[in-house]
Amino acid sequence: MAERSFKYVIVGGGVSAGYAAREFAKQGVKPGELAIISKEAVAPYERPALSKAYLFPEGFARLPGFHVCVGSGGERLLPEWYKEQGIELILSTEIVKADLAGKALVSAAGETFKYQVLLIATGSTVIKLTDFKVQGADAKNIFYLRDIVDADSLLEAIKAKKNGKCVIVGGGYIGLELGAALKINDLDVTMVYPEPWCMPRLFTADIAAFYEGYYSNKGIQIVKGTVAVGFTAHDNGEVKEVHLKDGRVLEADIVVVGVGGRPLTALFKGQVEEEKGGIKTDAFFKTSVPDVYAVGDVATFPLKLFNEIRRVEHVDHARKSAEQAVKAIKAAEEGKTVEEYDYLPYFYSRSFDLSWQFYGDNVGDTVLFGDNSPTSAKPKFGTYWIKEGKVVGAFLEGGSPEENKAIAKIAKLQPQVETVEQLKAKGLDFAMKI
Ligand code: FAD
């Protein structure tokens, strides 16, 4: 079988891969030196669009509109761009075997790809209910959302089941964004999740109360404190009902499951050091294996600001870690180094006409400020997290670009707080004046 050889190979063709390619081009690569090998059939795109504008009935996003790097206000890298740069985009190609000691990857079709430097950018995959053998979870019209193929299948079902009933399983950001998108498509939406409130890993009860109230006012039913334990199907195999642990039964024409992801590290198991479920790297995204780097969702890296090592599954980190790794690779070739990665965690979500941003860490005591009434015409509210007398995290719904910048700054600078009462009284002003 064929064998091809490249100086640099990026395995995975998602967000990190696209931003890494742009950085390689910036730093200078010769034609034929760099290859991106991706299971997907399209050039790298901004994945967050899939649970937002991609599903809208009007004004929807479609490729080539959201190829990287438009999500961060950069140039849109169309397939032609890769060609012009002499970067090989090897699409619809799944790598099924990695030999890190032999510096070789093997595709499902049996092709071998040799490299000098490897960038692992395989991202995550969704956790499926079939993984837990939930009864009937293989029925038709039960969807997950990770890539454009998933999004297209969901779109087809949305069109086929006009005005039908949709059950969303999971109350994370994917569940919340999809709940809104399906409601906008005029489906009757019910969300089900086991926790006492939505987005429990980030939201406080107060923050969640706003979104749950807002969603209820939009006509979305929320069923909390229980899980889907089984599904029934019609004779044609399409899902009919969702059975909940508390005994309730919900009718469904479409089910969308968003119960989390799992980093795709299996290819490299036993060949590279892992930690916290990801591939362990240093502040330059170098792994324990020489000439092998890991970025984006799969990397467990030193988060300098909190003096901890963490894995982060957010698009902003995917972009920045990719750029950092490429800078480090190119600097190393000249015997130079770059500054250590100093990341400020940043996460955002948008649904209906809402938009929030979060920076920093969500640990310690919390202070809520602003107008968090779900019936408010223009809700704007936020929360600070305070640990050991310092603000370490900040959340803001409905902020202007300037206000969002201010909460980012506060999370980075971690100013001392005199009293919690004072912080509450000052609210957003506290961040604006830093
Ligand atoms: P990915 O972008 O997932 O790319 C991985 C690539 O590797 C894919 O192309 C995959 O097909 C390919 N691949 C995997 N294994 C192989 C293999 N064996 N062979 C070949 N190719 C392979 N983050 C936010 O901060 N805000 C948001 O609003 C937000 N919305 C999101 C909405 C959705 C629907 C999803 C799925 C994610 C969202 N995220 C969001 C998370 C964000 O998109 C990810 O953190 C980011 O895409 C990670 O980038 P990555 O390059 O590590 O992985």
Short mmCIF file of N, CA and C in Angstrom, two decimals, residues 117 173 229 236 251 253 299 394:
data_model
loop_
_atom_site.label_atom_id
_atom_site.label_comp_id
_atom_site.label_asym_id
_atom_site.label_seq_id
_atom_site.Cartn_x
_atom_site.Cartn_y
_atom_site.Cartn_z
N VAL A 117 7.37 15.59 12.56
CA VAL A 117 6.71 16.19 13.73
C VAL A 117 5.21 15.95 13.59
N TYR A 173 -24.52 23.06 27.70
CA TYR A 173 -24.70 24.13 26.72
C TYR A 173 -25.21 23.60 25.39
N VAL A 229 -34.30 6.47 30.50
CA VAL A 229 -33.82 5.10 30.75
C VAL A 229 -34.18 4.15 29.61
N ASN A 236 -41.61 1.54 11.87
CA ASN A 236 -40.56 1.91 10.89
C ASN A 236 -39.21 2.20 11.56
N GLU A 251 -43.70 11.69 24.61
CA GLU A 251 -43.75 11.37 23.17
C GLU A 251 -42.64 12.14 22.46
N ASP A 253 -40.84 12.83 18.36
CA ASP A 253 -40.56 12.55 16.95
C ASP A 253 -39.06 12.64 16.69
N ALA A 299 -5.67 17.86 24.83
CA ALA A 299 -4.46 18.19 25.60
C ALA A 299 -4.77 18.47 27.07
N ALA A 394 -15.63 35.43 36.30
CA ALA A 394 -16.72 36.38 36.06
C ALA A 394 -17.57 35.93 34.89
#
